[in-house]
Short mmCIF file of C-alpha atoms and ligand atoms in Angstrom, two decimals:
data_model
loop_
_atom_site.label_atom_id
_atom_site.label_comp_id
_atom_site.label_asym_id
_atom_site.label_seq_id
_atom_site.Cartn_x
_atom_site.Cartn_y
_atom_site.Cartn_z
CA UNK A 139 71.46 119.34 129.74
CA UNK A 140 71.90 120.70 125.99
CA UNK A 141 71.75 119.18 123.31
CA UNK A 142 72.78 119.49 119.80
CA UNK A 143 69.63 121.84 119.29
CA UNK A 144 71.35 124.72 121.79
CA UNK A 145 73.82 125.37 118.51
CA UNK A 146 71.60 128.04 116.76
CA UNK A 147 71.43 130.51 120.01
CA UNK A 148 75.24 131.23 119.69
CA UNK A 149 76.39 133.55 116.76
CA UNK A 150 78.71 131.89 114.67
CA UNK A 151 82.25 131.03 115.96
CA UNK A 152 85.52 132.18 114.40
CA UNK A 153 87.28 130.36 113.10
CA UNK A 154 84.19 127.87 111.95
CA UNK A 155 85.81 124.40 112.56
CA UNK A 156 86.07 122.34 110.06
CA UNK A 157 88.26 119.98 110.79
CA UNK A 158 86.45 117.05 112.45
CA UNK A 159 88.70 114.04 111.61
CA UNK A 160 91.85 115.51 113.29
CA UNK A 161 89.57 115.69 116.59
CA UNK A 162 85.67 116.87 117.70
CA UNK A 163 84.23 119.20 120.49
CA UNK A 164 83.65 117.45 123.46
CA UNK A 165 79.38 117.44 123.34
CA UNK A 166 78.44 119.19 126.64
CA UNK A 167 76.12 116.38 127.61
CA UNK A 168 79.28 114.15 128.03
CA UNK A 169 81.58 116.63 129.80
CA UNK A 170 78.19 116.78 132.56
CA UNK A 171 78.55 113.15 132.82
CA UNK A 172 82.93 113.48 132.92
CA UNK A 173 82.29 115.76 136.04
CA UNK A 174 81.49 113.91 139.39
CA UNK A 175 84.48 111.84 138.78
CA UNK A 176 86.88 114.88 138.46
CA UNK A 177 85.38 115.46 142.19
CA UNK A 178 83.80 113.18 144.61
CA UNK A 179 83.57 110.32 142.44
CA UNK A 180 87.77 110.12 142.76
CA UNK A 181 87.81 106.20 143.39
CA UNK A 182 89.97 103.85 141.97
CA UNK A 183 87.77 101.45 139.71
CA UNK A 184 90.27 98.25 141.23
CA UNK A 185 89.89 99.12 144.40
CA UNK A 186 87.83 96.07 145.99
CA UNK A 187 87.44 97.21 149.50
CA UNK A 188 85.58 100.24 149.62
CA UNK A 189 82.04 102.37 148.16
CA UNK A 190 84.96 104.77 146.58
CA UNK A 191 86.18 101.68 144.38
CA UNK A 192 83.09 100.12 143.78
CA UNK A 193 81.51 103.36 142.60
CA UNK A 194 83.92 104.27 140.42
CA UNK A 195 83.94 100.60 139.06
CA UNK A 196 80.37 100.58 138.23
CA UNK A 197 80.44 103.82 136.28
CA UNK A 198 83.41 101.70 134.01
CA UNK A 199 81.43 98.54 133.42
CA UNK A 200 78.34 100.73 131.82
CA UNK A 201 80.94 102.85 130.29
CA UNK A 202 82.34 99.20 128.39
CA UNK A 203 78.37 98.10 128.14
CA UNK A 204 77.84 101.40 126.12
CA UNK A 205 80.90 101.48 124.36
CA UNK A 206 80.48 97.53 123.08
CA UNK A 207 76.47 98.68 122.61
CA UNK A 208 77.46 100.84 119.94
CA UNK A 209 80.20 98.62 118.27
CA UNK A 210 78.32 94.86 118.09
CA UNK A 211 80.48 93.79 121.04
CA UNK A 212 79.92 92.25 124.36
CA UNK A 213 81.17 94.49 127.50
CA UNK A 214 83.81 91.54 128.34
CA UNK A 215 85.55 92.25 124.48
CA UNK A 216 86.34 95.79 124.96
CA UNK A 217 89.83 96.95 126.57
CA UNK A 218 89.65 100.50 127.66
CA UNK A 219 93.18 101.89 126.56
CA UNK A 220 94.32 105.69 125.92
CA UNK A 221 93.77 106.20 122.23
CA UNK A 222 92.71 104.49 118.87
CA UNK A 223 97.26 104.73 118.46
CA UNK A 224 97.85 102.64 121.79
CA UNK A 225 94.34 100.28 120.03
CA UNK A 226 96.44 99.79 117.06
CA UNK A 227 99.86 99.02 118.52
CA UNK A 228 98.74 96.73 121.01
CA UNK A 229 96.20 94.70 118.86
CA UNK A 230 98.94 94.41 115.45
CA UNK A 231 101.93 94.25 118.33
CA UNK A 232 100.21 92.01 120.90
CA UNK A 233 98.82 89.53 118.26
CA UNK A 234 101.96 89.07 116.10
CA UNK A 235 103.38 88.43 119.24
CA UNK A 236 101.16 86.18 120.42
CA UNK A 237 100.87 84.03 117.37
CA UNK A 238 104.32 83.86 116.50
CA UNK A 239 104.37 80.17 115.90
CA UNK A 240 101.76 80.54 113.21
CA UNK A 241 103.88 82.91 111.01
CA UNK A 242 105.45 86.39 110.78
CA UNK A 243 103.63 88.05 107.52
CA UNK A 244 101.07 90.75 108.23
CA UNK A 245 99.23 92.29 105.90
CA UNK A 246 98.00 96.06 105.16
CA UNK A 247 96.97 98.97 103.26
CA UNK A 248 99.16 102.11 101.45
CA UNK A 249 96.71 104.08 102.91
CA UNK A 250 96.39 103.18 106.89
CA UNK A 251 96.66 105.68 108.98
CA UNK A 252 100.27 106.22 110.69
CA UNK A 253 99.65 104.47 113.97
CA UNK A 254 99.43 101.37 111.70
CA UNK A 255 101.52 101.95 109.23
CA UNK A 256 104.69 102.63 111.57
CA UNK A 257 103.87 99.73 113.80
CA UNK A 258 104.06 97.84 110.65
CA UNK A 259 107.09 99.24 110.14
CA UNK A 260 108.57 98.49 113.67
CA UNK A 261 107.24 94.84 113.59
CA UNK A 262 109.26 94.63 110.12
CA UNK A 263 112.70 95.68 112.11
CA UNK A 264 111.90 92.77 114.47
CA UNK A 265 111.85 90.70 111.64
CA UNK A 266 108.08 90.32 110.43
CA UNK A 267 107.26 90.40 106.46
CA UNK A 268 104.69 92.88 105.49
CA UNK A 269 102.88 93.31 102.27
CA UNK A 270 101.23 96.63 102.35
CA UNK A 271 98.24 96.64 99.43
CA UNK A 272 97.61 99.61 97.40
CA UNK A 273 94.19 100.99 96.93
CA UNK A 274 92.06 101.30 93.65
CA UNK A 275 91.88 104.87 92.43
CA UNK A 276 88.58 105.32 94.11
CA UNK A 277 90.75 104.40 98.02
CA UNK A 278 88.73 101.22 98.19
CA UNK A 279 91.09 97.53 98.42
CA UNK A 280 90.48 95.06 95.76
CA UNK A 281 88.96 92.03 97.37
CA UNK A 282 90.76 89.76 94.65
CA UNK A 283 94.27 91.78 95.74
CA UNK A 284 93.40 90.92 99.45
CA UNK A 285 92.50 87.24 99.13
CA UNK A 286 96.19 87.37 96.40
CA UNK A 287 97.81 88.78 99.27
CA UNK A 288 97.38 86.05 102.29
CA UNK A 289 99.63 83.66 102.61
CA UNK A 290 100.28 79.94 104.68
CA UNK A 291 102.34 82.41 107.37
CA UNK A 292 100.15 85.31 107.32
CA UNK A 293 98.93 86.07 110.98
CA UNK A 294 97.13 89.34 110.54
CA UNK A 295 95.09 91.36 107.84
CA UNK A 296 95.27 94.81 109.18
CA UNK A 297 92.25 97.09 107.02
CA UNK A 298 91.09 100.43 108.46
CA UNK A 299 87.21 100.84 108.59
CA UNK A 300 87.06 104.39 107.07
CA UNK A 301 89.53 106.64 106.47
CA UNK A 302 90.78 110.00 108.03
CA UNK A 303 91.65 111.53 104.93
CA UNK A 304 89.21 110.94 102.53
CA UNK A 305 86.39 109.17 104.18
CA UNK A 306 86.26 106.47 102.07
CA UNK A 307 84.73 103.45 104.19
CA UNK A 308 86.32 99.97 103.37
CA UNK A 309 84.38 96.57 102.77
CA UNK A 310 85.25 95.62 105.60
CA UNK A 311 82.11 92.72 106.26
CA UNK A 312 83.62 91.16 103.29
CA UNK A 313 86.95 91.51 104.12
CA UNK A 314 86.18 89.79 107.51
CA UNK A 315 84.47 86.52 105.58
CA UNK A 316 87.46 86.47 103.68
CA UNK A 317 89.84 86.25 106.37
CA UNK A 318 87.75 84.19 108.41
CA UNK A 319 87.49 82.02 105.73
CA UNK A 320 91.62 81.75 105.23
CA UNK A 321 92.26 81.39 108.85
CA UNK A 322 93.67 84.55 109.51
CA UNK A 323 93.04 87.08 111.95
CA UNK A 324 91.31 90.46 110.77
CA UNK A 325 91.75 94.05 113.05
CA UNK A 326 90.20 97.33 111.74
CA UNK A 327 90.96 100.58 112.74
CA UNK A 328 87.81 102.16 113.36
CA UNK A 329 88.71 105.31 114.82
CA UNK A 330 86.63 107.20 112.39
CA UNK A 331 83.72 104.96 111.81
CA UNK A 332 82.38 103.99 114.91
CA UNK A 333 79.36 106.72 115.79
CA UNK A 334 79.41 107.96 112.36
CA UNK A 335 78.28 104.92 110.47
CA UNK A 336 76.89 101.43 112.10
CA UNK A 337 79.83 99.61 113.15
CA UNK A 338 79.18 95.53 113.91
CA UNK A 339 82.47 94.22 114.90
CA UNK A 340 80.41 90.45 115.48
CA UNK A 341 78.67 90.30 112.25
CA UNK A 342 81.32 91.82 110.72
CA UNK A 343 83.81 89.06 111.79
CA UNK A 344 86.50 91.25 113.02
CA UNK A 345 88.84 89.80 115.60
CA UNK A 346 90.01 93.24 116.74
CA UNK A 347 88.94 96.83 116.49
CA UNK A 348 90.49 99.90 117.48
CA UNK A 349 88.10 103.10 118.73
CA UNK A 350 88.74 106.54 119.95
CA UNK A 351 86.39 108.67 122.19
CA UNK A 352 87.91 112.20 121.07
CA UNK A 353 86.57 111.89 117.38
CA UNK A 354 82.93 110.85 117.98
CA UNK A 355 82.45 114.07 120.55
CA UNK A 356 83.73 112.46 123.52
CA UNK A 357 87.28 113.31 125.80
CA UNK A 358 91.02 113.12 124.32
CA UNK A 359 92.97 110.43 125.49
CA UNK A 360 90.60 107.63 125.83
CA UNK A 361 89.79 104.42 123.52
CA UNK A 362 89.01 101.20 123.50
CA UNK A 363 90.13 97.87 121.38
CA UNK A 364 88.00 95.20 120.71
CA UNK A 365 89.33 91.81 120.92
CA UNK A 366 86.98 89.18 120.04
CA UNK A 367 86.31 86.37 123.00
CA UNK A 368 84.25 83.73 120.48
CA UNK A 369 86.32 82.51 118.78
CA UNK A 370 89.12 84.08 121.28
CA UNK A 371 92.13 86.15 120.21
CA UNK A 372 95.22 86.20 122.36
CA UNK A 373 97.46 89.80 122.47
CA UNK A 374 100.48 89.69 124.30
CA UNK A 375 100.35 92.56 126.67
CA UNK A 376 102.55 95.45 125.60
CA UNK A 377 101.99 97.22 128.94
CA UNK A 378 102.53 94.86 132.01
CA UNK A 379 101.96 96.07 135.54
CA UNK A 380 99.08 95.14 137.59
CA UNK A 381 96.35 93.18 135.67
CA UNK A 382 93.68 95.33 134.61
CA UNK A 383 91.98 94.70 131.46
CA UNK A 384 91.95 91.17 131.70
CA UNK A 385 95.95 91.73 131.71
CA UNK A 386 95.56 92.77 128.52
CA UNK A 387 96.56 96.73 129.09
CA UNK A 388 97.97 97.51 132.93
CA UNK A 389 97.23 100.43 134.57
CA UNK A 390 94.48 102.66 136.89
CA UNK A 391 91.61 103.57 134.77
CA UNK A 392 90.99 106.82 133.61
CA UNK A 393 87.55 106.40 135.15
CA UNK A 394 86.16 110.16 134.30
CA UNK A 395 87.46 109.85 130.74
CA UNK A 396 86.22 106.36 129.88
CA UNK A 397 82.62 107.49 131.84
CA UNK A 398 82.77 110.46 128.69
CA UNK A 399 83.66 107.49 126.48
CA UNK A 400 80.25 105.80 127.23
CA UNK A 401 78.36 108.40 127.15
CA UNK A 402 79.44 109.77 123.61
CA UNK A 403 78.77 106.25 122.55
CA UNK A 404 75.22 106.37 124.12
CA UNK A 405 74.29 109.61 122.63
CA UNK A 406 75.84 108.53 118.95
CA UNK A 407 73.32 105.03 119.73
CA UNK A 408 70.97 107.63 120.18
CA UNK A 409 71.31 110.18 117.71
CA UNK A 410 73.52 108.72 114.77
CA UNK A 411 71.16 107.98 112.23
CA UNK A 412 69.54 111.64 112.13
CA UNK A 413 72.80 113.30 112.74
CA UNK A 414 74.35 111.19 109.45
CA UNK A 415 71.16 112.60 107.56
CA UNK A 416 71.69 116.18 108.60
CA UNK A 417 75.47 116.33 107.95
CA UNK A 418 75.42 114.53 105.19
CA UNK A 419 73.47 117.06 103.45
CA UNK A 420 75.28 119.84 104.63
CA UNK A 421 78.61 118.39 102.96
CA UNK A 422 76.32 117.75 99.82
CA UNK A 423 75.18 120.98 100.04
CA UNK A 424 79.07 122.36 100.10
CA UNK A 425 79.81 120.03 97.41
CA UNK A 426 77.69 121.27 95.25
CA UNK A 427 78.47 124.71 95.91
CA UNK A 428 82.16 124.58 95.23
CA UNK A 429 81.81 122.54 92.36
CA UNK A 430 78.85 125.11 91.00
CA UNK A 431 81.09 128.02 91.54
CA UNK A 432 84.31 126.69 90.57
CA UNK A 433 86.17 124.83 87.55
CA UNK A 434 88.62 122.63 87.96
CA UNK A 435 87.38 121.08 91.50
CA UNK A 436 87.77 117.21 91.85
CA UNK A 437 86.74 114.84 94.75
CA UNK A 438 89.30 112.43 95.99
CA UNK A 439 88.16 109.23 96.88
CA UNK A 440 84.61 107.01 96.29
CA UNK A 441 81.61 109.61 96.85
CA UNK A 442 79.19 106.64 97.22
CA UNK A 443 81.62 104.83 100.04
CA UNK A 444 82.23 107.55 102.26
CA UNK A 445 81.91 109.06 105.77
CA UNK A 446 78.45 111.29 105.96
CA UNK A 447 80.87 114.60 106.96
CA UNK A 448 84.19 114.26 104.91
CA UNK A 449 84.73 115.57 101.77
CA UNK A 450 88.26 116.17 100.41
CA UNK A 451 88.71 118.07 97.47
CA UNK A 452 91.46 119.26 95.34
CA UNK A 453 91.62 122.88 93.47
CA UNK A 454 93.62 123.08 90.15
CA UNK A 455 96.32 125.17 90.06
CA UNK A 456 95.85 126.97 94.05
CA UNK A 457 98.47 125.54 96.28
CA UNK A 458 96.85 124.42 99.43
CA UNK A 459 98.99 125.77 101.99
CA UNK A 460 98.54 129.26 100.57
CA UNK A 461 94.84 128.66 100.35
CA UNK A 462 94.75 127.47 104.36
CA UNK A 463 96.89 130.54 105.21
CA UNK A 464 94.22 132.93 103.00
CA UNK A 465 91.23 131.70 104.94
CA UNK A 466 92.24 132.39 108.71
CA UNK A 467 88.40 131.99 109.79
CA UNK A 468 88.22 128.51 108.76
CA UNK A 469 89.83 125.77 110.32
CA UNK A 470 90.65 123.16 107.82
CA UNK A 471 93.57 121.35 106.70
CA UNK A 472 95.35 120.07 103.79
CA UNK A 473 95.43 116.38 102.65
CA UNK A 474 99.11 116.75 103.34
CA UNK A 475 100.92 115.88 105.81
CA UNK A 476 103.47 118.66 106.83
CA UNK A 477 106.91 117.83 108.17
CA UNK A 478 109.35 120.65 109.40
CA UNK A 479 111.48 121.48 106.30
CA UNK A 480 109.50 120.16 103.56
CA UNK A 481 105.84 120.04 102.74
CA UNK A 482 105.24 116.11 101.12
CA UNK A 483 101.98 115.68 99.37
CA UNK A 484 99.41 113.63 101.15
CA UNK A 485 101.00 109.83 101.04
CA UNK A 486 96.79 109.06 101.36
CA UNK A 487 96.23 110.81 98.17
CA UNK A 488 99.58 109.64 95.92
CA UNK A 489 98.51 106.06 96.99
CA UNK A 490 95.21 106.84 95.10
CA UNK A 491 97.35 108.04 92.38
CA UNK A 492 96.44 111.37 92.30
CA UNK A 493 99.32 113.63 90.68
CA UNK A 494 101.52 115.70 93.16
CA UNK A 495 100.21 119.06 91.63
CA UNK A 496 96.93 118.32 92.61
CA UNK A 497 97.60 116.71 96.12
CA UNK A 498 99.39 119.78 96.75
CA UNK A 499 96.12 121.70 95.63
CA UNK A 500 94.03 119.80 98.56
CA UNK A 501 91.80 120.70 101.41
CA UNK A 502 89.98 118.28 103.73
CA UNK A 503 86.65 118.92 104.65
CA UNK A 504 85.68 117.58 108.12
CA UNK A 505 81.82 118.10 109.17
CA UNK A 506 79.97 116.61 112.35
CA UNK A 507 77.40 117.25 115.09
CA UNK A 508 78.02 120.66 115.54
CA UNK A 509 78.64 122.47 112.19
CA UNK A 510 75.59 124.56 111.29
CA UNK A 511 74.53 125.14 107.85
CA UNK A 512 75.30 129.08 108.43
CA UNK A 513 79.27 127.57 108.80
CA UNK A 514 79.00 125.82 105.55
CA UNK A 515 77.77 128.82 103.63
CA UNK A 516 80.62 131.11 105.25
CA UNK A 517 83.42 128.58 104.59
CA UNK A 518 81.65 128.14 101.25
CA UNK A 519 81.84 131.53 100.20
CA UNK A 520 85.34 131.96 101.65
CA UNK A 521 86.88 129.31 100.11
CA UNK A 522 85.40 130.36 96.55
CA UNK A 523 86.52 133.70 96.85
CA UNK A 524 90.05 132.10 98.04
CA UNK A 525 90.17 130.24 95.34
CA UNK A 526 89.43 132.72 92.24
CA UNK A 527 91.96 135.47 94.13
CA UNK A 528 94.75 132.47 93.98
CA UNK A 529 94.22 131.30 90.66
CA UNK A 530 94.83 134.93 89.24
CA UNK A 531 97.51 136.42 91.51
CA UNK A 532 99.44 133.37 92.54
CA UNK A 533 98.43 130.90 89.54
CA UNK A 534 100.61 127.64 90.17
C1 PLP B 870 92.66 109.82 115.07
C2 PLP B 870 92.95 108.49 114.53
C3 PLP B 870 93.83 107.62 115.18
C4 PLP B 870 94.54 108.00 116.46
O1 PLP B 870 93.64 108.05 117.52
P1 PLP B 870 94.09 108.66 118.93
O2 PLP B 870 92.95 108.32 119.84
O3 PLP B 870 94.23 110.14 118.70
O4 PLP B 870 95.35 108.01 119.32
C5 PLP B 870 94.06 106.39 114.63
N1 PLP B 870 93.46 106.02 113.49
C6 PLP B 870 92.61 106.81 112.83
C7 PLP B 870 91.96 106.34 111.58
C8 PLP B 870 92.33 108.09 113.33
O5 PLP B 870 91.50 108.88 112.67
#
């Protein structure tokens, strides 16, 4: 099996991808371990009567051992489900549900990522309140605004660990005393964090959790949330049917796609703390290079806070969707998110209060296990070069 050493015997790739928060490669070693259960492994992991069933139930139970390994969980607090999205509805859906006759207010951040955000905004049509906090200028929440924020009818504090965006990683062990403290419940979306950074959903006194394989190497289409069992949380299902997952989330197991969950989760166990090191300095190192070569560069969001491969930086006076078009052998994005007709500036990056100018001037920079340093260097040099050609023949 390869590992993350076989990178240096391929020539570079074009594009060079860059873009490791909108999803990863799938790391070989866990496609290997995906296989057998595309082929003979076929069972059903609830079927109870046969070595097909029971086979394919074992591989699931030390897929949830590895996954709740690597998160500060117990195997019996992790629902498999298909996505960090379906994590989020179901854990801000199920427990507003589920807690109705403790109140309707639920509480979140400008700057959550949209699988929160619009559930927020669907749980509002059914009649919840929400107060949605903004950030500080550096994307981190004021602990005084949070504890300002939670009300006698406040169910849920909803706080992403780290964000997509900009990386910035949230407080979120003292956000969980806090709402411990108040009696309220606590989820975080930690789609990004977990297998980046060490994630303790126990010590951190989170009730529920939401996690994605695809961004931490591992298959599309495959998550898990964690819902806390001491003290217990109760969800209301949103998907009824046949009782899996404690009847928390119906429906056959993906059982080759939640074995690839474990084993990215085993191999980031493994291999995080080195890997953090290594790409960590590479988006230093790229850092330091755009902001040598260029004037007029600025990093959005806390540089001490943030995710070891993110870095999201803005370029006065280049417009960032003619910079992304001028660099075809990079794969990046923009902070902004594009709808059809009109481009809007990051929402991320106006709730930091950064002016729409520069939001429209923005590239994100997402690193991970298998960027090389050659990569850096190219996109490096690429976008420099981008950026001086833009500034004098299409100066904004
Ligand atoms: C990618 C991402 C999601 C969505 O995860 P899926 O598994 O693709 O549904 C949710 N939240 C954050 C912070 C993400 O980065």
């Amino acid at each position: 099996m390869e590992g993350p050493g076989h990178r240096e015997r391929f020539l570079m790739e074009k594009p060079v991808y860059l873009d490791y928060h909108a999803t990863t490669p799938l790391d070989p070693r866990v496609l290997e371990a995906m296989l057998p259960f595309f082929g003979r492994r076929f069972g059903n992991a609830a079927s109870r009567s046969h070595r097909y069933g029971w086979e394919a139930e074992k591989a699931v139970e030390q897929a949830r051992r590895q996954v709740a390994e690597l998160a500060g969980a117990t195997a019996r607090e992790i629902v498999f489900t298909s996505g960090a999205t379906e994590s989020d509805n179901l854990a801000l859906k199920g427990a507003m549900e589920a807690y109705r006759s403790r109140g309707n207010h639920i509480v979140t951040m400008a700057t959550e990522h949209k699988a929160v955000l619009d559930t927020v905004r669907r749980l509002e049509r059914m009649g919840a309140r929400a107060t949605v906090l903004p950030p500080e200028p550096d994307g981190l929440l004021d602990l005084g605004r949070l504890r300002g924020a939670i009300q006698p009818d406040t169910v849920l504090v909803s706080v992403m660990y780290a964000n997509n965006e900009i990386g910035v990683i949230q407080p979120v062990c003292e956000i969980g005393a806090i709402c411990r403290e108040k009696g309220v419940l606590f989820h975080s979306d930690a789609a990004q964090a977990l297998g980046k950074v060490a994630v303790d959903a126990a010590a951190c006194q989170a009730d529920l959790m939401s996690f994605s394989a695809h961004k931490m190497c591992g298959p599309k289409g495959v998550g898990a949330l964690y819902v806390r069992r001491h003290p217990p949380v109760r969800l209301a299902p949103q998907i009824d049917g046949g009782g899996h997952e404690w009847g928390m989330r119906s429906g056959t197991l993906n059982v080759p796609a939640i074995v690839g969950f474990g084993e990215a989760c085993a191999l980031c166990a493994a291999e995080m703390a080195a890997e953090a090191a290594r790409v960590g300095g590479l988006r230093d190192r790229l850092k330091a290079r755009l902001e040598a070569e260029l004037p007029g560069v600025y990093v959005n969001g806390s540089m001490t806070r943030r995710l070891p491969g993110n870095l999201n930086m803005s370029f006065r006076g280049v417009d960032g969707e003619a910079l992304l078009l001028s660099l075809p052998d990079v794969a990046l994005s923009t902070g902004s998110a594009c709808t059809s007709a009109t481009v809007e500036p990051s929402f991320v990056l106006a709730a930091l209060g950064v002016g729409r100018d520069l939001a429209h001037s923005t590239l994100r920079f997402g690193l991970g296990r298998f960027t090389t340093e050659e990569e850096v260097e190219y996109a490096a040099r690429r976008v420099i070069e981008s950026v001086r050609k833009l500034r004098v023949l299409a100066p904004v």
